[in-house]
């Protein structure tokens, strides 16, 4: 609400050139939010389609993961605004940047967000995951399907990789399993680090009958 009022009084400006519109305009984003070369998200081997490469295929249920940029200065700024101050405006800008450069996806591909922990959602008053998922769906002209839910409050901060992965195995649940059978799914998340959350969601979706699961993320943290 407050954000909407501020938005009416002072339209959003590009961080860098101050042009009105997006928080990071298309022009500045070319230099300040450098697109990553298409590659396997797991081992970083380059390949033109951002597919999970042959060597990594056995350990990942995902087929393609498109990552827009590195987790660096302006991407961090956008994600900070997305989480803490200007969620709607930042989601629009991040959604645009994520959607640009995506290949054509079949029109019946379902867009799903990787859900945020509910405690965090309550703290910030926004369902950030849904906000971003809807933006990406809108930009790509694909249906948005809120079918994934996060169970429990497994905290990832500080936990080692193994603990994170074992927590994540049971951390997600499907609310609409019939939707998933035979479907193509595009998972949406803001940041990818180990890829454990995306893989956990994708594993659940494949086990529930999904044909193919891809993902698009805004920033890759190395
Ligand atoms: Zn600009
Ligand atoms: Zn690989």
PDB file of C-alpha atoms and ligand atoms in Angstrom:
ATOM      1  CA  UNK A   1       0.000   0.000   0.000  1.00  0.00           C
ATOM      2  CA  UNK A   2       2.672   2.438   1.120  1.00  0.00           C
ATOM      3  CA  UNK A   3       4.775   1.342  -1.810  1.00  0.00           C
ATOM      4  CA  UNK A   4       1.889   2.087  -4.152  1.00  0.00           C
ATOM      5  CA  UNK A   5       1.491   5.595  -2.745  1.00  0.00           C
ATOM      6  CA  UNK A   6       5.214   6.302  -3.038  1.00  0.00           C
ATOM      7  CA  UNK A   7       5.091   4.922  -6.583  1.00  0.00           C
ATOM      8  CA  UNK A   8       2.362   7.412  -7.522  1.00  0.00           C
ATOM      9  CA  UNK A   9       4.149  10.393  -6.088  1.00  0.00           C
ATOM     10  CA  UNK A  10       7.639   9.497  -7.274  1.00  0.00           C
ATOM     11  CA  UNK A  11       7.829   7.151 -10.264  1.00  0.00           C
ATOM     12  CA  UNK A  12      10.610   4.603 -10.149  1.00  0.00           C
ATOM     13  CA  UNK A  13      13.902   5.634 -11.643  1.00  0.00           C
ATOM     14  CA  UNK A  14      16.832   3.712 -13.011  1.00  0.00           C
ATOM     15  CA  UNK A  15      19.543   3.421 -10.332  1.00  0.00           C
ATOM     16  CA  UNK A  16      22.156   4.577 -12.795  1.00  0.00           C
ATOM     17  CA  UNK A  17      20.815   6.947 -15.469  1.00  0.00           C
ATOM     18  CA  UNK A  18      17.752   8.078 -13.439  1.00  0.00           C
ATOM     19  CA  UNK A  19      15.450   7.553 -16.405  1.00  0.00           C
ATOM     20  CA  UNK A  20      11.876   6.936 -15.199  1.00  0.00           C
ATOM     21  CA  UNK A  21      10.388   3.450 -15.447  1.00  0.00           C
ATOM     22  CA  UNK A  22      12.327   0.412 -14.289  1.00  0.00           C
ATOM     23  CA  UNK A  23      14.747   0.331 -11.327  1.00  0.00           C
ATOM     24  CA  UNK A  24      17.439  -0.698 -13.792  1.00  0.00           C
ATOM     25  CA  UNK A  25      16.626   0.289 -17.362  1.00  0.00           C
ATOM     26  CA  UNK A  26      17.243  -1.959 -20.326  1.00  0.00           C
ATOM     27  CA  UNK A  27      20.107   0.223 -21.477  1.00  0.00           C
ATOM     28  CA  UNK A  28      22.027   0.258 -18.182  1.00  0.00           C
ATOM     29  CA  UNK A  29      21.296  -3.411 -17.522  1.00  0.00           C
ATOM     30  CA  UNK A  30      23.410  -4.324 -20.550  1.00  0.00           C
ATOM     31  CA  UNK A  31      26.481  -3.022 -18.727  1.00  0.00           C
ATOM     32  CA  UNK A  32      25.544  -3.345 -15.079  1.00  0.00           C
ATOM     33  CA  UNK A  33      23.795  -6.679 -14.951  1.00  0.00           C
ATOM     34  CA  UNK A  34      25.841  -8.619 -17.470  1.00  0.00           C
ATOM     35  CA  UNK A  35      24.054 -11.594 -19.008  1.00  0.00           C
ATOM     36  CA  UNK A  36      25.820 -14.854 -18.176  1.00  0.00           C
ATOM     37  CA  UNK A  37      27.008 -17.046 -21.011  1.00  0.00           C
ATOM     38  CA  UNK A  38      24.700 -20.029 -21.503  1.00  0.00           C
ATOM     39  CA  UNK A  39      26.104 -22.887 -19.414  1.00  0.00           C
ATOM     40  CA  UNK A  40      25.351 -25.846 -17.223  1.00  0.00           C
ATOM     41  CA  UNK A  41      24.287 -24.376 -13.859  1.00  0.00           C
ATOM     42  CA  UNK A  42      26.099 -27.083 -11.957  1.00  0.00           C
ATOM     43  CA  UNK A  43      29.592 -27.354 -13.471  1.00  0.00           C
ATOM     44  CA  UNK A  44      29.551 -24.131 -15.529  1.00  0.00           C
ATOM     45  CA  UNK A  45      30.532 -25.928 -18.755  1.00  0.00           C
ATOM     46  CA  UNK A  46      29.360 -23.676 -21.567  1.00  0.00           C
ATOM     47  CA  UNK A  47      26.611 -24.895 -23.870  1.00  0.00           C
ATOM     48  CA  UNK A  48      24.369 -22.855 -26.124  1.00  0.00           C
ATOM     49  CA  UNK A  49      21.048 -23.905 -24.596  1.00  0.00           C
ATOM     50  CA  UNK A  50      21.880 -23.641 -20.848  1.00  0.00           C
ATOM     51  CA  UNK A  51      21.115 -27.340 -20.610  1.00  0.00           C
ATOM     52  CA  UNK A  52      22.261 -29.482 -17.719  1.00  0.00           C
ATOM     53  CA  UNK A  53      25.286 -31.146 -19.360  1.00  0.00           C
ATOM     54  CA  UNK A  54      25.744 -34.870 -19.906  1.00  0.00           C
ATOM     55  CA  UNK A  55      28.178 -35.154 -17.014  1.00  0.00           C
ATOM     56  CA  UNK A  56      25.738 -33.555 -14.540  1.00  0.00           C
ATOM     57  CA  UNK A  57      22.523 -35.063 -15.843  1.00  0.00           C
ATOM     58  CA  UNK A  58      22.570 -38.053 -13.512  1.00  0.00           C
ATOM     59  CA  UNK A  59      22.522 -35.845 -10.414  1.00  0.00           C
ATOM     60  CA  UNK A  60      19.979 -33.221 -11.434  1.00  0.00           C
ATOM     61  CA  UNK A  61      16.281 -33.607 -12.243  1.00  0.00           C
ATOM     62  CA  UNK A  62      16.390 -30.298 -14.142  1.00  0.00           C
ATOM     63  CA  UNK A  63      16.763 -30.109 -17.894  1.00  0.00           C
ATOM     64  CA  UNK A  64      17.691 -26.459 -18.395  1.00  0.00           C
ATOM     65  CA  UNK A  65      18.524 -23.702 -15.933  1.00  0.00           C
ATOM     66  CA  UNK A  66      18.693 -20.190 -17.305  1.00  0.00           C
ATOM     67  CA  UNK A  67      20.555 -17.841 -14.975  1.00  0.00           C
ATOM     68  CA  UNK A  68      20.535 -14.163 -15.927  1.00  0.00           C
ATOM     69  CA  UNK A  69      23.493 -12.682 -14.120  1.00  0.00           C
ATOM     70  CA  UNK A  70      26.092 -13.008 -11.375  1.00  0.00           C
ATOM     71  CA  UNK A  71      25.202 -12.027  -7.837  1.00  0.00           C
ATOM     72  CA  UNK A  72      27.068  -8.716  -8.027  1.00  0.00           C
ATOM     73  CA  UNK A  73      26.585  -5.027  -7.226  1.00  0.00           C
ATOM     74  CA  UNK A  74      23.434  -4.080  -9.131  1.00  0.00           C
ATOM     75  CA  UNK A  75      21.879  -7.513  -9.017  1.00  0.00           C
ATOM     76  CA  UNK A  76      22.397  -7.406  -5.228  1.00  0.00           C
ATOM     77  CA  UNK A  77      20.819  -3.953  -5.089  1.00  0.00           C
ATOM     78  CA  UNK A  78      17.774  -5.151  -7.035  1.00  0.00           C
ATOM     79  CA  UNK A  79      17.415  -8.224  -4.820  1.00  0.00           C
ATOM     80  CA  UNK A  80      17.773  -6.097  -1.711  1.00  0.00           C
ATOM     81  CA  UNK A  81      14.999  -3.788  -2.890  1.00  0.00           C
ATOM     82  CA  UNK A  82      12.945  -6.820  -3.858  1.00  0.00           C
ATOM     83  CA  UNK A  83      13.219  -8.236  -0.341  1.00  0.00           C
ATOM     84  CA  UNK A  84      13.132  -5.182   1.839  1.00  0.00           C
ATOM     85  CA  UNK A  85      11.731  -2.041   0.298  1.00  0.00           C
ATOM     86  CA  UNK A  86      10.315  -1.886  -3.197  1.00  0.00           C
ATOM     87  CA  UNK A  87       9.142  -5.441  -3.777  1.00  0.00           C
ATOM     88  CA  UNK A  88       6.693  -4.742  -6.594  1.00  0.00           C
ATOM     89  CA  UNK A  89       8.916  -2.418  -8.638  1.00  0.00           C
ATOM     90  CA  UNK A  90      11.935  -4.677  -8.190  1.00  0.00           C
ATOM     91  CA  UNK A  91       9.932  -7.791  -9.124  1.00  0.00           C
ATOM     92  CA  UNK A  92       8.884  -6.090 -12.363  1.00  0.00           C
ATOM     93  CA  UNK A  93      12.461  -5.163 -13.263  1.00  0.00           C
ATOM     94  CA  UNK A  94      13.905  -8.539 -12.240  1.00  0.00           C
ATOM     95  CA  UNK A  95      11.108 -10.354 -14.078  1.00  0.00           C
ATOM     96  CA  UNK A  96      11.857  -8.404 -17.256  1.00  0.00           C
ATOM     97  CA  UNK A  97      15.569  -9.102 -17.056  1.00  0.00           C
ATOM     98  CA  UNK A  98      14.936 -12.804 -16.427  1.00  0.00           C
ATOM     99  CA  UNK A  99      12.499 -13.182 -19.291  1.00  0.00           C
ATOM    100  CA  UNK A 100      14.645 -11.460 -21.845  1.00  0.00           C
ATOM    101  CA  UNK A 101      16.835 -13.910 -23.710  1.00  0.00           C
ATOM    102  CA  UNK A 102      14.707 -16.897 -22.759  1.00  0.00           C
ATOM    103  CA  UNK A 103      14.089 -19.325 -25.621  1.00  0.00           C
ATOM    104  CA  UNK A 104      10.588 -20.026 -26.864  1.00  0.00           C
ATOM    105  CA  UNK A 105       8.790 -22.369 -24.465  1.00  0.00           C
ATOM    106  CA  UNK A 106       5.683 -24.393 -25.320  1.00  0.00           C
ATOM    107  CA  UNK A 107       2.545 -22.369 -24.574  1.00  0.00           C
ATOM    108  CA  UNK A 108       1.280 -24.876 -22.038  1.00  0.00           C
ATOM    109  CA  UNK A 109       4.409 -24.634 -19.879  1.00  0.00           C
ATOM    110  CA  UNK A 110       3.347 -23.958 -16.288  1.00  0.00           C
ATOM    111  CA  UNK A 111       5.279 -21.328 -14.364  1.00  0.00           C
ATOM    112  CA  UNK A 112       5.770 -22.153 -10.666  1.00  0.00           C
ATOM    113  CA  UNK A 113       7.661 -20.277  -7.977  1.00  0.00           C
ATOM    114  CA  UNK A 114       9.948 -21.939  -5.486  1.00  0.00           C
ATOM    115  CA  UNK A 115       8.047 -20.994  -2.318  1.00  0.00           C
ATOM    116  CA  UNK A 116       9.599 -18.786   0.365  1.00  0.00           C
ATOM    117  CA  UNK A 117       9.475 -19.942   3.981  1.00  0.00           C
ATOM    118  CA  UNK A 118       6.215 -18.715   5.502  1.00  0.00           C
ATOM    119  CA  UNK A 119       7.967 -17.081   8.473  1.00  0.00           C
ATOM    120  CA  UNK A 120       9.848 -14.827   6.085  1.00  0.00           C
ATOM    121  CA  UNK A 121       6.681 -14.090   4.163  1.00  0.00           C
ATOM    122  CA  UNK A 122       4.989 -12.944   7.360  1.00  0.00           C
ATOM    123  CA  UNK A 123       7.904 -10.757   8.346  1.00  0.00           C
ATOM    124  CA  UNK A 124       7.911  -8.856   5.100  1.00  0.00           C
ATOM    125  CA  UNK A 125       4.218  -8.845   4.331  1.00  0.00           C
ATOM    126  CA  UNK A 126       4.735 -10.078   0.770  1.00  0.00           C
ATOM    127  CA  UNK A 127       4.780 -13.465  -0.871  1.00  0.00           C
ATOM    128  CA  UNK A 128       7.961 -12.673  -2.767  1.00  0.00           C
ATOM    129  CA  UNK A 129       8.164 -15.954  -4.610  1.00  0.00           C
ATOM    130  CA  UNK A 130       4.646 -15.549  -6.015  1.00  0.00           C
ATOM    131  CA  UNK A 131       5.298 -11.925  -6.908  1.00  0.00           C
ATOM    132  CA  UNK A 132       8.302 -12.865  -9.034  1.00  0.00           C
ATOM    133  CA  UNK A 133       6.740 -16.011 -10.489  1.00  0.00           C
ATOM    134  CA  UNK A 134       3.722 -14.031 -11.684  1.00  0.00           C
ATOM    135  CA  UNK A 135       5.961 -11.398 -13.275  1.00  0.00           C
ATOM    136  CA  UNK A 136       7.930 -13.995 -15.206  1.00  0.00           C
ATOM    137  CA  UNK A 137       4.728 -15.760 -16.304  1.00  0.00           C
ATOM    138  CA  UNK A 138       3.290 -12.458 -17.500  1.00  0.00           C
ATOM    139  CA  UNK A 139       6.449 -11.497 -19.377  1.00  0.00           C
ATOM    140  CA  UNK A 140       6.624 -14.875 -21.105  1.00  0.00           C
ATOM    141  CA  UNK A 141       2.867 -15.096 -21.720  1.00  0.00           C
ATOM    142  CA  UNK A 142       2.646 -18.428 -19.880  1.00  0.00           C
ATOM    143  CA  UNK A 143       0.186 -19.620 -17.216  1.00  0.00           C
ATOM    144  CA  UNK A 144       1.195 -19.185 -13.569  1.00  0.00           C
ATOM    145  CA  UNK A 145       0.418 -22.168 -11.352  1.00  0.00           C
ATOM    146  CA  UNK A 146       0.863 -21.762  -7.593  1.00  0.00           C
ATOM    147  CA  UNK A 147       1.038 -25.487  -6.829  1.00  0.00           C
ATOM    148  CA  UNK A 148       4.138 -25.767  -4.646  1.00  0.00           C
ATOM    149  CA  UNK A 149       4.204 -25.169  -0.917  1.00  0.00           C
ATOM    150  CA  UNK A 150       7.031 -25.180   1.539  1.00  0.00           C
ATOM    151  CA  UNK A 151       6.636 -27.319   4.617  1.00  0.00           C
ATOM    152  CA  UNK A 152       8.152 -26.409   7.951  1.00  0.00           C
ATOM    153  CA  UNK A 153      10.610 -23.682   8.615  1.00  0.00           C
ATOM    154  CA  UNK A 154      13.907 -25.360   7.747  1.00  0.00           C
ATOM    155  CA  UNK A 155      16.440 -22.570   7.921  1.00  0.00           C
ATOM    156  CA  UNK A 156      19.266 -22.741   5.454  1.00  0.00           C
ATOM    157  CA  UNK A 157      21.484 -20.033   6.885  1.00  0.00           C
ATOM    158  CA  UNK A 158      24.524 -21.549   8.544  1.00  0.00           C
ATOM    159  CA  UNK A 159      23.514 -25.145   7.903  1.00  0.00           C
ATOM    160  CA  UNK A 160      26.096 -27.195   6.021  1.00  0.00           C
ATOM    161  CA  UNK A 161      25.365 -28.513   2.541  1.00  0.00           C
ATOM    162  CA  UNK A 162      24.357 -31.982   3.690  1.00  0.00           C
ATOM    163  CA  UNK A 163      21.942 -30.656   6.329  1.00  0.00           C
ATOM    164  CA  UNK A 164      20.448 -28.268   3.799  1.00  0.00           C
ATOM    165  CA  UNK A 165      19.866 -31.056   1.338  1.00  0.00           C
ATOM    166  CA  UNK A 166      18.309 -33.458   3.839  1.00  0.00           C
ATOM    167  CA  UNK A 167      16.047 -30.688   5.144  1.00  0.00           C
ATOM    168  CA  UNK A 168      14.981 -29.877   1.627  1.00  0.00           C
ATOM    169  CA  UNK A 169      13.943 -33.398   0.711  1.00  0.00           C
ATOM    170  CA  UNK A 170      10.830 -33.041   2.815  1.00  0.00           C
ATOM    171  CA  UNK A 171      10.539 -29.287   2.596  1.00  0.00           C
ATOM    172  CA  UNK A 172       8.105 -29.032  -0.336  1.00  0.00           C
ATOM    173  CA  UNK A 173       4.633 -30.321  -1.013  1.00  0.00           C
ATOM    174  CA  UNK A 174       2.334 -30.198  -4.033  1.00  0.00           C
ATOM    175  CA  UNK A 175      -1.135 -28.792  -3.527  1.00  0.00           C
ATOM    176  CA  UNK A 176      -2.442 -29.685  -6.951  1.00  0.00           C
ATOM    177  CA  UNK A 177      -0.869 -32.937  -8.092  1.00  0.00           C
ATOM    178  CA  UNK A 178      -3.267 -33.553 -11.011  1.00  0.00           C
ATOM    179  CA  UNK A 179      -2.066 -30.335 -12.644  1.00  0.00           C
ATOM    180  CA  UNK A 180       1.455 -31.702 -12.849  1.00  0.00           C
ATOM    181  CA  UNK A 181       0.914 -35.047 -14.586  1.00  0.00           C
ATOM    182  CA  UNK A 182       2.389 -34.910 -18.093  1.00  0.00           C
ATOM    183  CA  UNK A 183       3.205 -31.213 -17.782  1.00  0.00           C
ATOM    184  CA  UNK A 184       6.161 -29.024 -18.669  1.00  0.00           C
ATOM    185  CA  UNK A 185       7.191 -26.778 -15.800  1.00  0.00           C
ATOM    186  CA  UNK A 186       9.315 -23.672 -15.482  1.00  0.00           C
ATOM    187  CA  UNK A 187      10.476 -23.072 -11.910  1.00  0.00           C
ATOM    188  CA  UNK A 188      11.247 -19.492 -10.900  1.00  0.00           C
ATOM    189  CA  UNK A 189      13.595 -18.372  -8.144  1.00  0.00           C
ATOM    190  CA  UNK A 190      15.489 -15.178  -7.409  1.00  0.00           C
ATOM    191  CA  UNK A 191      18.872 -16.632  -6.434  1.00  0.00           C
ATOM    192  CA  UNK A 192      20.585 -19.938  -7.069  1.00  0.00           C
ATOM    193  CA  UNK A 193      23.447 -21.026  -4.817  1.00  0.00           C
ATOM    194  CA  UNK A 194      23.849 -24.807  -4.563  1.00  0.00           C
ATOM    195  CA  UNK A 195      20.668 -25.399  -6.568  1.00  0.00           C
ATOM    196  CA  UNK A 196      19.326 -27.613  -3.769  1.00  0.00           C
ATOM    197  CA  UNK A 197      15.887 -25.938  -3.515  1.00  0.00           C
ATOM    198  CA  UNK A 198      15.324 -26.041  -7.267  1.00  0.00           C
ATOM    199  CA  UNK A 199      16.447 -29.659  -7.464  1.00  0.00           C
ATOM    200  CA  UNK A 200      14.249 -30.605  -4.546  1.00  0.00           C
ATOM    201  CA  UNK A 201      11.179 -29.017  -6.181  1.00  0.00           C
ATOM    202  CA  UNK A 202      12.038 -30.561  -9.553  1.00  0.00           C
ATOM    203  CA  UNK A 203      12.466 -34.018  -7.995  1.00  0.00           C
ATOM    204  CA  UNK A 204       9.046 -33.742  -6.369  1.00  0.00           C
ATOM    205  CA  UNK A 205       7.448 -32.575  -9.635  1.00  0.00           C
ATOM    206  CA  UNK A 206       9.036 -35.352 -11.682  1.00  0.00           C
ATOM    207  CA  UNK A 207       8.019 -37.945  -9.089  1.00  0.00           C
ATOM    208  CA  UNK A 208       4.472 -36.569  -9.381  1.00  0.00           C
ATOM    209  CA  UNK A 209       4.425 -37.093 -13.142  1.00  0.00           C
ATOM    210  CA  UNK A 210       5.880 -33.936 -14.692  1.00  0.00           C
ATOM    211  CA  UNK A 211       7.432 -34.564 -18.102  1.00  0.00           C
ATOM    212  CA  UNK A 212      10.071 -31.899 -17.981  1.00  0.00           C
ATOM    213  CA  UNK A 213      11.229 -29.351 -15.421  1.00  0.00           C
ATOM    214  CA  UNK A 214      13.333 -26.307 -16.321  1.00  0.00           C
ATOM    215  CA  UNK A 215      14.215 -23.309 -14.180  1.00  0.00           C
ATOM    216  CA  UNK A 216      14.970 -19.632 -14.585  1.00  0.00           C
ATOM    217  CA  UNK A 217      16.779 -17.657 -11.888  1.00  0.00           C
ATOM    218  CA  UNK A 218      17.869 -14.079 -11.661  1.00  0.00           C
ATOM    219  CA  UNK A 219      21.289 -14.266  -9.995  1.00  0.00           C
ATOM    220  CA  UNK A 220      23.793 -17.047  -9.522  1.00  0.00           C
ATOM    221  CA  UNK A 221      25.829 -16.857  -6.329  1.00  0.00           C
ATOM    222  CA  UNK A 222      29.131 -18.651  -6.703  1.00  0.00           C
TER     223      UNK A 222
HETATM  224 ZN1  LIG B   1      19.396   3.408 -16.861  1.00  0.00          ZN
HETATM  225 ZN1  LIG B   2      27.456 -29.794 -15.949  1.00  0.00          ZN
END
